[in-house]
mmCIF file of C-alpha atoms in Angstrom:
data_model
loop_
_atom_site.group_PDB
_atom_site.id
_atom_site.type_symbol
_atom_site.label_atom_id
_atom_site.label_comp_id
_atom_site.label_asym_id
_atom_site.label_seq_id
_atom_site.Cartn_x
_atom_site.Cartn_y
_atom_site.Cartn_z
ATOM 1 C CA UNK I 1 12.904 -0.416 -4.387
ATOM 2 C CA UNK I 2 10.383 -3.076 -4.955
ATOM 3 C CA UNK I 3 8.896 -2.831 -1.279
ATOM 4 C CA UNK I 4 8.567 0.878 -2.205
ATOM 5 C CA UNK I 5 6.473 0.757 -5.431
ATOM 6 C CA UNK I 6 4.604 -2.006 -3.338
ATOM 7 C CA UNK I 7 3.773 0.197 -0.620
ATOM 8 C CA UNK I 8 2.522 2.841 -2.608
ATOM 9 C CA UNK I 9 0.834 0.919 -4.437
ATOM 10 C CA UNK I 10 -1.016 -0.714 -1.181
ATOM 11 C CA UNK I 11 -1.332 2.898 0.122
ATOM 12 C CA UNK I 12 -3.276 4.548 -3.233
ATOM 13 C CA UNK I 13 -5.439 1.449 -2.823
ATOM 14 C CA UNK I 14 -6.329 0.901 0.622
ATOM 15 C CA UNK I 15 -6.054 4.977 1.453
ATOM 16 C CA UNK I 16 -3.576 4.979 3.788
ATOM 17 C CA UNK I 17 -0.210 6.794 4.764
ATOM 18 C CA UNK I 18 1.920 3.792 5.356
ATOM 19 C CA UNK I 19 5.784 5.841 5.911
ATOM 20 C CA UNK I 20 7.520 2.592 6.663
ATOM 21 C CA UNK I 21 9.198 -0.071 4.459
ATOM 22 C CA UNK I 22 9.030 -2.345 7.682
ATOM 23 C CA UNK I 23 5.363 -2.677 7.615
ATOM 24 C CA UNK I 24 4.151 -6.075 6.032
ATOM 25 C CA UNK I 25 2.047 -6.283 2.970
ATOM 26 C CA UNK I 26 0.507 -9.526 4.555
ATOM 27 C CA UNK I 27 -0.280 -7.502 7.928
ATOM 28 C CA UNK I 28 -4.208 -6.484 7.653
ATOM 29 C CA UNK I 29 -4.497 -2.517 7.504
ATOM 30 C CA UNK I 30 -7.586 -0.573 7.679
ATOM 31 C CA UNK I 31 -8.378 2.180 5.079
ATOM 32 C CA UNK I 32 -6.907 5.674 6.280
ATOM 33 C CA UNK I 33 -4.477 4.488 8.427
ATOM 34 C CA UNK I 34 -1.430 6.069 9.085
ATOM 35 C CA UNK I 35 1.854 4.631 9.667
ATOM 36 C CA UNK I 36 4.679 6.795 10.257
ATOM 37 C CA UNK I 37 8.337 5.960 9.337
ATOM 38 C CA UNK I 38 10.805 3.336 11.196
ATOM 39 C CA UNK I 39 7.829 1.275 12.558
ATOM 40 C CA UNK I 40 7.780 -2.336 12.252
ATOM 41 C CA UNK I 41 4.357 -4.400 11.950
ATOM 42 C CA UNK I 42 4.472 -7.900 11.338
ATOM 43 C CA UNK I 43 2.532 -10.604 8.995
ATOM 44 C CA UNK I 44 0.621 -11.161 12.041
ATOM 45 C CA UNK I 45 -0.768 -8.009 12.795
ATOM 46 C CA UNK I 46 -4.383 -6.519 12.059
ATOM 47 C CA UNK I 47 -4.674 -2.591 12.471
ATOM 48 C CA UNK I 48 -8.273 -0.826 12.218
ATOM 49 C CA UNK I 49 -9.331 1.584 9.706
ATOM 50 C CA UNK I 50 -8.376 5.248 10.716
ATOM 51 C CA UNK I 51 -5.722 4.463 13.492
ATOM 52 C CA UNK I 52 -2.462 6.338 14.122
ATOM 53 C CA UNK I 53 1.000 4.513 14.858
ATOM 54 C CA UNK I 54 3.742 7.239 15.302
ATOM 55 C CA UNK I 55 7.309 6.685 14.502
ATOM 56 C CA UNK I 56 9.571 3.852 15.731
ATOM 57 C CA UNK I 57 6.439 1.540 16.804
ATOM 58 C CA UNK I 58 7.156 -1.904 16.856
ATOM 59 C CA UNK I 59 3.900 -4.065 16.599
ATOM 60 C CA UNK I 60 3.954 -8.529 16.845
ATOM 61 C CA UNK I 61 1.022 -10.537 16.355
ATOM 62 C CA UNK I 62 -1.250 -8.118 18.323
ATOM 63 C CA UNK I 63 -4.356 -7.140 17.139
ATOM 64 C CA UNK I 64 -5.396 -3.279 17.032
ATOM 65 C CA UNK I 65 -8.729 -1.604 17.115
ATOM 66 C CA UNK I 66 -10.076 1.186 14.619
ATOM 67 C CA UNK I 67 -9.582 5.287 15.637
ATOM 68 C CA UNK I 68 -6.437 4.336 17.861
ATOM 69 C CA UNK I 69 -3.384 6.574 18.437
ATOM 70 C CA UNK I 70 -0.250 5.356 19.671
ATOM 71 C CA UNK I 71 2.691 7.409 20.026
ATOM 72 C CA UNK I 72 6.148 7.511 18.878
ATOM 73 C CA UNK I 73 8.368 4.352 20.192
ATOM 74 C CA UNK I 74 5.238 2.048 21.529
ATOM 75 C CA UNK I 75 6.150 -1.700 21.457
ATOM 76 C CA UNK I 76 2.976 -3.739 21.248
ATOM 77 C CA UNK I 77 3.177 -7.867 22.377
ATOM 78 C CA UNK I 78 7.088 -8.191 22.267
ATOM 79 C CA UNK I 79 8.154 -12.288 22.364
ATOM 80 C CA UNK I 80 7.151 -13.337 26.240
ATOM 81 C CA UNK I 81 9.900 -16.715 27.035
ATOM 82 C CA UNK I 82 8.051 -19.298 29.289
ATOM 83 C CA UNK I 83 10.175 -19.004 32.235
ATOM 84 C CA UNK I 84 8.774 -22.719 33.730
ATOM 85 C CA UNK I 85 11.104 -24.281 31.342
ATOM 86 C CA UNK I 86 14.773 -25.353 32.166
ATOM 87 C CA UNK I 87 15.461 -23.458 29.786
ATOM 88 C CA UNK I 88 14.796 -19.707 28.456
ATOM 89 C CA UNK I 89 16.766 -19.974 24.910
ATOM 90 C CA UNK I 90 14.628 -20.258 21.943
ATOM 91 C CA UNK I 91 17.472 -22.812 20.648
ATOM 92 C CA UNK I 92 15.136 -25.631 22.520
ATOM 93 C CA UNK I 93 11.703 -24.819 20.578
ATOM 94 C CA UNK I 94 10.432 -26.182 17.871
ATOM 95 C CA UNK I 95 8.419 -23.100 16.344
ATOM 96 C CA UNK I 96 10.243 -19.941 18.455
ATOM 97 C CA UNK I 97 8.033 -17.444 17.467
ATOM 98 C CA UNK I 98 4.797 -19.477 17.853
ATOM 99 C CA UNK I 99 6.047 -20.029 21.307
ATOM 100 C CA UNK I 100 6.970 -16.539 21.728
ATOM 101 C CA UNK I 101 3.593 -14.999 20.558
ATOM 102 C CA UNK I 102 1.768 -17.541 22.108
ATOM 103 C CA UNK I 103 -0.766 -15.540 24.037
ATOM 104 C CA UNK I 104 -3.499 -12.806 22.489
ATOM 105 C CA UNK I 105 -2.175 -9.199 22.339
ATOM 106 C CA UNK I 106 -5.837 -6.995 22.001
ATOM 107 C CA UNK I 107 -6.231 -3.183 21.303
ATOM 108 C CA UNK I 108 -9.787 -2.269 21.365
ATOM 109 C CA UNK I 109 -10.996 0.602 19.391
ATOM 110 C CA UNK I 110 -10.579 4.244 20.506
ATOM 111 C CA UNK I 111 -7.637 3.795 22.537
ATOM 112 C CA UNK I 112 -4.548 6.455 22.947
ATOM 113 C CA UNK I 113 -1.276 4.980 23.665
ATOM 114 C CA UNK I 114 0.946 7.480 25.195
ATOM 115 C CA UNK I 115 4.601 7.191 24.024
ATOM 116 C CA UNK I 116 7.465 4.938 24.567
ATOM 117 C CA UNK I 117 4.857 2.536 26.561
ATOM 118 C CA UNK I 118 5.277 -1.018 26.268
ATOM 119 C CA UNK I 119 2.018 -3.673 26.218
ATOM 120 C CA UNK I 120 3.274 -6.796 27.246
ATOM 121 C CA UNK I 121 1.975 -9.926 25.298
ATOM 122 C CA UNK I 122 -1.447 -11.527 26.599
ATOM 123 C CA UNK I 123 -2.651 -7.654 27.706
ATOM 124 C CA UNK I 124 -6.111 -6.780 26.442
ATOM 125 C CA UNK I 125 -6.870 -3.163 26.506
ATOM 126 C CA UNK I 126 -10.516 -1.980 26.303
ATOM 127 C CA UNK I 127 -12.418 0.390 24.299
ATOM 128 C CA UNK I 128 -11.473 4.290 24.997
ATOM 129 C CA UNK I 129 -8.843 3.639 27.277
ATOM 130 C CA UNK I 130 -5.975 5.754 28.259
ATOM 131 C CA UNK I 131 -2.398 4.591 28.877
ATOM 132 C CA UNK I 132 0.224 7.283 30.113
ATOM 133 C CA UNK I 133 3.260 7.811 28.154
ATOM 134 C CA UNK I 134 5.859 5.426 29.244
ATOM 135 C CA UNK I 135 4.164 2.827 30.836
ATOM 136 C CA UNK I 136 4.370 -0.897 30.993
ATOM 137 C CA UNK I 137 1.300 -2.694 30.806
ATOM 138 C CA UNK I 138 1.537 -5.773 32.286
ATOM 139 C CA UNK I 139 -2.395 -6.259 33.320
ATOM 140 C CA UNK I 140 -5.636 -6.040 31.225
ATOM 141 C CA UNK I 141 -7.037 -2.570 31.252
ATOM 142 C CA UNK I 142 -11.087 -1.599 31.388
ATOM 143 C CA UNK I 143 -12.515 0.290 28.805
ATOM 144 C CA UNK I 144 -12.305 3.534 29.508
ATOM 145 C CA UNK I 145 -9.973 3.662 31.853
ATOM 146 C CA UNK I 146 -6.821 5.689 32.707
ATOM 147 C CA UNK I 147 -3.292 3.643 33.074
ATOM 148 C CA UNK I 148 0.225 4.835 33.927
ATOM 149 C CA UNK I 149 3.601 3.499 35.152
ATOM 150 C CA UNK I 150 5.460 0.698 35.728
ATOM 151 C CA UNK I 151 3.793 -0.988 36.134
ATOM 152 C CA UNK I 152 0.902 0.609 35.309
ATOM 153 C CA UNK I 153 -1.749 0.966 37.502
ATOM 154 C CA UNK I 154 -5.543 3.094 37.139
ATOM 155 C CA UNK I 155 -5.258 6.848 37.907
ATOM 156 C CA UNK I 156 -9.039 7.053 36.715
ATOM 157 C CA UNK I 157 -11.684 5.911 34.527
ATOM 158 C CA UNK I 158 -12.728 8.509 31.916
ATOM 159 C CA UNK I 159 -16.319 8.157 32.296
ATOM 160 C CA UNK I 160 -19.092 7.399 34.805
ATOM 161 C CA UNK I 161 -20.551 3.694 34.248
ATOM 162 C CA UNK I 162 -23.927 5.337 33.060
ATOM 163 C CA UNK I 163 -21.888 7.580 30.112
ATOM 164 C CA UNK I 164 -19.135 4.295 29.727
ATOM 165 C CA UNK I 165 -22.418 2.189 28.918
ATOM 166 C CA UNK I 166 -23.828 5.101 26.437
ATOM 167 C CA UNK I 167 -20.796 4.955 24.418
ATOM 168 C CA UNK I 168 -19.848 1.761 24.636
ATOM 169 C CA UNK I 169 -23.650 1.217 23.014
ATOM 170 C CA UNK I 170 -23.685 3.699 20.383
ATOM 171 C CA UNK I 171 -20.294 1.572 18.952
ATOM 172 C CA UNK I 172 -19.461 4.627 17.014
ATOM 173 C CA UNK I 173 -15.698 3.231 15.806
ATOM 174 C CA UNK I 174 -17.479 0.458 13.807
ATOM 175 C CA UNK I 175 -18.311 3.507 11.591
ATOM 176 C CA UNK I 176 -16.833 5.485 8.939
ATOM 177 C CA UNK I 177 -15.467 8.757 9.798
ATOM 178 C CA UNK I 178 -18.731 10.640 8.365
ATOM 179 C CA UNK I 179 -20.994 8.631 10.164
ATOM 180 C CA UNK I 180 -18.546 8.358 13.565
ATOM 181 C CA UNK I 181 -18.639 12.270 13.705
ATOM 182 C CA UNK I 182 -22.203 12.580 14.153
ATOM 183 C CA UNK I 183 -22.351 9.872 16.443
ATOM 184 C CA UNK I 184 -20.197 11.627 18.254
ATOM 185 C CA UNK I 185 -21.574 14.905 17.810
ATOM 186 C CA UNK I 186 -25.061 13.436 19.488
ATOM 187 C CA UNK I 187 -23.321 12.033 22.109
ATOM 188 C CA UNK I 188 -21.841 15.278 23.366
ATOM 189 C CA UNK I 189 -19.548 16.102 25.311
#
C-alpha cells in the first residue's frame, strides 16, 4: 500500500505513467515516461524522459535513452557469470551482483525494441536503431541500424550515412516533445 501512494505520488510529480509496483523509487525516470504493469527496473537503472517500456520488461543496471519504445517482455542487461572462473555459482563472490552487472548495458535515444528481445549485458545500442522482436543481442549495434535474431545480426541500416549524420546532428531527443516535433518536422521525412 505504501509503494502505491509512493508511486503516485512520484508519478503526479515527475509526469509519468509508472503501472508497476516493481519499479524503484531510487531508479532515475525521465518526465512522461511510461511504465506499464509487471515490469521490473532496478535502483540501478536510468530511463529518459518520454520513453515507453511495455508490460513484463525486466530492466538491471542498464542505462536507457530518451523517446525509446520497448515492447512487452524485453529483458535489458540480465546478470552475465564470468565463465573463466572454476566456478559459475555466485556462492564464491564477494559482491554477486556487482560481479554480475559488471559491464555497461547502453540504450541510446530513439531506439524501438521489438518484443520479447533480450540485450545481453555489455551491449551498447545506438541512436535510432531497430531491433526485431525476439532477438538476442549479443553485439553492439550502430545507430540507426536494423537488428534481428539470434543472434541478431543487421538486416539494414535505416538511413543513408549523409541523412544518419543529419539526424544524428540535429540531436532532436535532447529536446522536449514541443521542440522535438519541429525538429522533426524540418527534418522531413
Amino acid at each position: 500500500m505504501i509503494k502505491l501512494l509512493a508511486l503516485k505520488l512520484f508519478n503526479r510529480r515527475n509526469g509519468t505513467r509508472i503501472k508497476s509496483t516493481e519499479v524503484s523509487l531510487r531508479a532515475a525516470i525521465g518526465k512522461g515516461t511510461k511504465i506499464q504493469r509487471g515490469t521490473f527496473v532496478d535502483k540501478h537503472s536510468s530511463i529518459g524522459s518520454y520513453s515507453y517500456l511495455g508490460k513484463s520488461c525486466s530492466v538491471s543496471a542498464a542505462e536507457i535513452g530518451r523517446y525509446c519504445s520497448i515492447g512487452d517482455s524485453v529483458i535489458i542487461g540480465p546478470g552475465e557469470h564470468d565463465m573463466d572462473q572454476v566456478s559459475t555459482s555466485t556462492e564464491f563472490q564477494n559482491n554477486a551482483f556487482d560481479s554480475l552487472t559488471r559491464a555497461p548495458c547502453i540504450i541510446g535515444h530513439d531506439v524501438w525494441i521489438g518484443a520479447q528481445s533480450l540485450i545481453l549485458r555489455g551491449v551498447t545500442i545506438g541512436n535510432g536503431a531497430v531491433v526485431g522482436a525476439n532477438s538476442v543481442v549479443t553485439r553492439d549495434v550502430a545507430p540507426f541500424e536494423v537488428v534481428a535474431g539470434s543472434p541478431a545480426r543487421a538486416i539494414k541500416t535505416r538511413f543513408d550515412a549523409d541523412r544518419a549524420e543529419q539526424i544524428m546532428n540535429s540531436e532532436w531527443w535532447l529536446r522536449d516533445r514541443e521542440d522535438a516535433a519541429k525538429i522533426i518536422a524540418e527534418l522531413g521525412s
